[in-house]
Short mmCIF file of C-alpha atoms in Angstrom, two decimals:
data_model
loop_
_atom_site.label_atom_id
_atom_site.label_comp_id
_atom_site.label_asym_id
_atom_site.label_seq_id
_atom_site.Cartn_x
_atom_site.Cartn_y
_atom_site.Cartn_z
CA MET Q 1 -51.52 70.40 29.31
CA SER Q 2 -51.28 68.42 32.11
CA PRO Q 3 -50.20 64.56 32.12
CA SER Q 4 -53.19 62.40 32.84
CA PRO Q 5 -53.70 60.62 35.52
CA ARG Q 6 -52.92 56.87 34.46
CA ARG Q 7 -49.41 58.46 33.07
CA VAL Q 8 -48.52 59.23 36.21
CA SER Q 9 -49.87 56.44 37.87
CA ARG Q 10 -47.41 54.36 35.49
CA LEU Q 11 -44.00 57.27 36.15
CA LYS Q 12 -44.77 56.52 40.24
CA LEU Q 13 -44.70 52.72 39.51
CA LEU Q 14 -41.82 53.09 36.95
CA ALA Q 15 -39.70 55.29 39.88
CA LEU Q 16 -40.58 52.46 42.09
CA PHE Q 17 -38.75 50.01 40.24
CA GLY Q 18 -36.44 51.83 39.57
CA VAL Q 19 -35.27 52.15 43.35
CA PHE Q 20 -35.10 48.89 44.05
CA VAL Q 21 -34.06 47.33 41.27
CA LEU Q 22 -31.51 49.87 40.50
CA PRO Q 23 -29.46 49.00 43.21
CA MET Q 24 -29.50 45.33 43.40
CA ALA Q 25 -29.02 45.52 39.63
CA MET Q 26 -25.40 47.90 39.90
CA ALA Q 27 -24.17 45.71 42.97
CA TRP Q 28 -24.97 42.67 40.27
CA GLY Q 29 -22.87 43.95 37.58
CA MET Q 30 -20.16 45.64 40.55
CA VAL Q 31 -19.55 41.59 41.13
CA GLU Q 32 -19.67 39.70 38.08
CA TRP Q 33 -17.53 42.61 36.37
CA ARG Q 34 -14.97 43.45 39.23
CA LEU Q 35 -16.58 47.52 39.24
CA GLY Q 36 -15.24 49.31 41.74
CA ILE Q 37 -14.33 46.88 44.02
CA PRO Q 38 -11.72 48.01 46.17
CA GLU Q 39 -8.15 45.12 45.35
CA ALA Q 40 -5.44 46.91 48.21
CA ARG Q 41 -5.27 44.54 51.40
CA THR Q 42 -5.77 46.70 54.53
CA ALA Q 43 -4.23 45.12 56.97
CA HIS Q 44 -0.26 46.08 57.61
CA GLY Q 45 0.69 41.92 58.60
CA ARG Q 46 1.36 39.08 55.91
CA LEU Q 47 -1.96 37.88 55.79
CA ASP Q 48 -2.40 34.33 55.68
CA PRO Q 49 1.06 33.45 56.47
CA ALA Q 50 2.59 29.53 56.38
CA VAL Q 51 2.24 28.51 59.22
CA PRO Q 52 0.66 25.56 60.73
CA PRO Q 53 -2.57 25.60 63.04
CA LEU Q 54 -1.24 26.60 66.66
CA ALA Q 55 -2.64 23.19 67.75
CA ALA Q 56 0.88 21.54 65.29
CA TRP Q 57 2.95 24.55 66.75
CA PRO Q 58 6.04 22.03 68.51
CA VAL Q 59 5.17 24.46 71.69
CA GLN Q 60 4.41 23.63 75.51
CA GLY Q 61 2.44 25.84 77.67
CA VAL Q 62 0.26 26.93 75.06
CA ARG Q 63 -3.38 28.31 77.08
CA LYS Q 64 -6.15 30.59 75.96
CA ALA Q 65 -7.85 32.86 78.31
CA GLY Q 66 -11.30 31.79 76.81
CA ASP Q 67 -12.51 29.74 74.22
CA GLU Q 68 -13.02 32.59 71.73
CA ASP Q 69 -9.96 35.05 72.10
CA TRP Q 70 -7.84 36.14 69.54
CA LEU Q 71 -4.43 35.18 70.59
CA LEU Q 72 -1.48 37.32 70.02
CA ALA Q 73 1.80 34.68 69.77
CA PHE Q 74 5.65 36.84 69.99
CA ASP Q 75 8.25 35.24 69.86
CA CYS Q 76 10.08 35.91 72.27
CA PRO Q 77 14.23 35.99 72.41
CA ALA Q 78 16.32 34.86 75.37
CA ALA Q 79 15.77 38.86 77.24
CA CYS Q 80 11.98 41.09 75.32
CA ALA Q 81 11.28 42.43 78.03
CA SER Q 82 10.94 45.43 76.38
CA GLU Q 83 8.60 43.54 73.65
CA ALA Q 84 6.70 41.84 76.16
CA ASP Q 85 5.69 45.53 77.54
CA ARG Q 86 5.19 46.43 74.40
CA TRP Q 87 1.97 43.75 73.75
CA TRP Q 88 1.24 44.49 77.05
CA ARG Q 89 0.37 48.07 76.18
CA LEU Q 90 -0.84 47.22 72.70
CA HIS Q 91 -3.45 44.61 74.76
CA ARG Q 92 -3.86 47.42 77.40
CA ALA Q 93 -4.57 50.27 74.02
CA LEU Q 94 -7.48 47.42 73.27
CA GLY Q 95 -10.37 49.33 76.40
CA ARG Q 96 -13.51 47.87 76.12
CA GLU Q 97 -12.21 44.71 73.66
CA ALA Q 98 -8.80 43.65 75.19
CA HIS Q 99 -11.05 40.84 76.54
CA ARG Q 100 -11.70 39.08 73.80
CA LEU Q 101 -7.18 38.90 73.12
CA SER Q 102 -5.17 36.55 75.17
CA ARG Q 103 -0.96 36.77 74.98
CA LEU Q 104 1.37 33.99 74.84
CA ARG Q 105 5.38 34.52 74.86
CA ILE Q 106 7.12 31.88 73.35
CA GLY Q 107 10.31 31.86 75.40
CA GLY Q 108 12.54 34.37 77.23
CA SER Q 109 12.93 33.63 80.64
CA GLY Q 110 11.34 35.01 83.85
CA ALA Q 111 7.26 35.62 84.27
CA PRO Q 112 5.21 36.70 81.96
CA LEU Q 113 3.66 40.23 82.17
CA PRO Q 114 -0.20 39.76 83.79
CA GLY Q 115 -2.65 38.20 81.86
CA ALA Q 116 -0.11 36.72 79.40
CA ALA Q 117 0.65 33.09 78.64
CA ALA Q 118 4.27 31.81 78.69
CA ALA Q 119 5.68 28.90 76.33
CA ALA Q 120 8.40 26.94 75.38
CA TRP Q 121 9.71 25.35 71.97
CA ARG Q 122 10.37 21.79 72.04
CA GLU Q 123 11.71 22.24 68.96
CA LEU Q 124 12.86 25.06 66.71
CA PRO Q 125 10.13 25.44 63.48
CA PRO Q 126 11.64 26.29 60.09
CA TRP Q 127 9.13 29.04 60.46
CA ARG Q 128 10.04 30.75 63.66
CA SER Q 129 12.00 33.97 63.27
CA PRO Q 130 13.01 36.00 66.67
CA GLY Q 131 10.79 38.77 67.46
CA ARG Q 132 8.09 37.48 65.31
CA LEU Q 133 4.56 38.15 66.78
CA TRP Q 134 1.63 36.42 65.07
CA VAL Q 135 -2.42 37.12 65.13
CA VAL Q 136 -4.40 33.54 65.84
CA ASP Q 137 -8.18 33.09 65.00
CA PRO Q 138 -10.36 31.39 67.80
CA GLU Q 139 -10.31 28.04 66.01
CA GLY Q 140 -6.10 28.22 66.28
CA ARG Q 141 -5.08 29.55 62.39
CA ALA Q 142 -2.66 32.42 62.56
CA VAL Q 143 -4.21 35.10 59.90
CA LEU Q 144 -1.23 37.71 60.29
CA GLU Q 145 1.84 37.62 61.55
CA TYR Q 146 4.22 40.77 61.68
CA PRO Q 147 8.19 40.19 61.45
CA ALA Q 148 10.65 41.98 64.38
CA GLY Q 149 10.28 45.29 65.01
CA VAL Q 150 6.54 46.09 63.86
CA PRO Q 151 5.65 49.07 65.08
CA ALA Q 152 2.96 48.21 67.71
CA ASP Q 153 0.60 50.95 65.78
CA GLN Q 154 -0.14 49.33 63.09
CA VAL Q 155 -0.63 45.59 65.11
CA LEU Q 156 -3.26 47.40 66.92
CA ALA Q 157 -4.92 48.82 64.21
CA ASP Q 158 -5.21 45.69 62.40
CA ILE Q 159 -6.23 43.72 65.93
CA GLU Q 160 -9.25 47.23 66.23
CA ARG Q 161 -9.74 45.54 62.62
CA LEU Q 162 -9.98 42.26 63.25
CA LEU Q 163 -11.99 42.25 66.08
CA GLU Q 164 -14.77 44.91 64.55
CA LEU Q 165 -14.91 42.82 61.54
CA ASN Q 166 -15.98 39.52 63.87
CA PRO Q 167 -18.62 41.07 66.76
CA ALA Q 168 -17.89 38.30 69.73
CA SER Q 169 -21.46 36.36 70.37
CA PRO Q 170 -23.87 37.47 72.70
CA LEU Q 171 -23.22 35.20 74.78
CA VAL Q 172 -19.43 35.80 75.66
CA ARG Q 173 -19.86 39.63 75.77
CA ARG Q 174 -22.64 38.98 78.10
CA GLU Q 175 -20.25 37.51 80.08
CA ALA Q 176 -16.98 39.46 79.69
CA ILE Q 177 -20.12 42.81 81.49
CA THR Q 178 -20.60 40.41 84.73
CA GLU Q 179 -16.96 39.65 84.87
CA GLU Q 180 -16.46 43.35 84.60
CA SER Q 181 -19.17 44.27 86.82
CA ALA Q 182 -17.51 41.55 89.56
CA ASP Q 183 -14.30 43.31 89.30
CA GLY Q 184 -15.87 46.78 90.28
CA HIS Q 185 -14.24 48.65 86.88
#
């Protein structure tokens, strides 16, 4: 005995409701009861460090290449040529996304490497320590902090993740493409 056409239609309608309603109910349950949501953080650096916004840092000479840029700021003791070179190489490793990051060397001596800016502490803040590295968002908030000697590959992975999760606006992307074609790259 075959099912009636009316019964088949009802089963199809229930299956259609299930396809659309069941995922929403599962998502609501995951959020409400925190089921299946990972609690671990994936950043290698310290998230949300206890440092003031960049505008309040006692630093003179802070500048970024663009308003939408992220900033890699590092505290440079007197001799830090190898550290500056390491962060320059990390910047180059970003490839097509390199235009979204500016570098700032705070302290140290000599001219900064290409693409970096140099600044000096007016006074030493209590949260500062030599060799420390900060990743600052476009609004000037430090979002990640690293101790001296952190492996560059960990910092690179975090920056790539940040840039992936915070895509550039279409206007900024268009300007970067225009600059690259004008430079002959």
